[in-house]
């Protein structure tokens, strides 16, 4: 009986770790997607999701994006191809729209700035006209926060230097992008 219980427990644990790896955000990784993943492999890797219509031949040397949908029809990911000639097309960046994708620390598209501030080193804060862009090199991500969530003195000046401690903890994300970088041998 103990042996049977251990078997079922190990099967459950393996299933949990497998589903986690399919939704994990990490440096150069989104689930099972990596920088070396070719665009024509995405459908088989994300077989539980629906890939927007994509014709590789008609999209070579363009910047068209690939939309990945949930079974409910919601856009889950937007994949930006990295064109490297006529035959090899890999992933450059991925916009994450689905909260099922998260880092080990629990960072998702539905997180707020406090999650970043408490768990990651912010490498750069870029002040633009309408947004603040946070670069987190540790996971290869950049996150955009709408300036409407900032204090008044920071909202309308795109020249002012914004520090992390000036961004409210409850500021939600507008966009969550993951950069893929090819490693050099």
GROMACS .gro file of C-alpha atoms in nm, residues 5 7 12 18-19 22 24 26 34 50 59 74-75 82 104 106-108 113 116 118-119 127 133-134 154 163 165 172:
model
   29
    5UNK     CA    1   0.093   0.563  -0.246
    7UNK     CA    2   0.400   0.584  -0.688
   12UNK     CA    3   0.143   1.382  -0.922
   18UNK     CA    4   0.590   1.952  -1.589
   19UNK     CA    5   0.304   2.202  -1.597
   22UNK     CA    6   0.544   2.480  -1.951
   24UNK     CA    7   0.780   2.930  -1.641
   26UNK     CA    8   1.306   3.276  -1.691
   34UNK     CA    9   1.398   2.907  -2.603
   50UNK     CA   10  -0.405   2.783  -3.076
   59UNK     CA   11   0.629   3.669  -4.381
   74UNK     CA   12  -0.809   3.506  -2.575
   75UNK     CA   13  -0.465   3.619  -2.696
   82UNK     CA   14   1.384   3.698  -3.539
  104UNK     CA   15   0.963   3.140  -0.983
  106UNK     CA   16   0.538   3.472  -0.898
  107UNK     CA   17   0.579   3.764  -1.141
  108UNK     CA   18   0.298   3.764  -1.401
  113UNK     CA   19   0.536   4.701  -0.927
  116UNK     CA   20   0.931   4.355  -0.907
  118UNK     CA   21   1.080   4.310  -0.374
  119UNK     CA   22   1.217   4.030  -0.594
  127UNK     CA   23   1.102   5.757  -1.885
  133UNK     CA   24   0.989   5.104  -1.906
  134UNK     CA   25   1.163   4.881  -1.651
  154UNK     CA   26   0.628   6.249  -1.268
  163UNK     CA   27   1.378   5.621  -0.941
  165UNK     CA   28   1.120   5.419  -0.500
  172UNK     CA   29  -0.007   4.757  -1.260
   0.00000   0.00000   0.00000
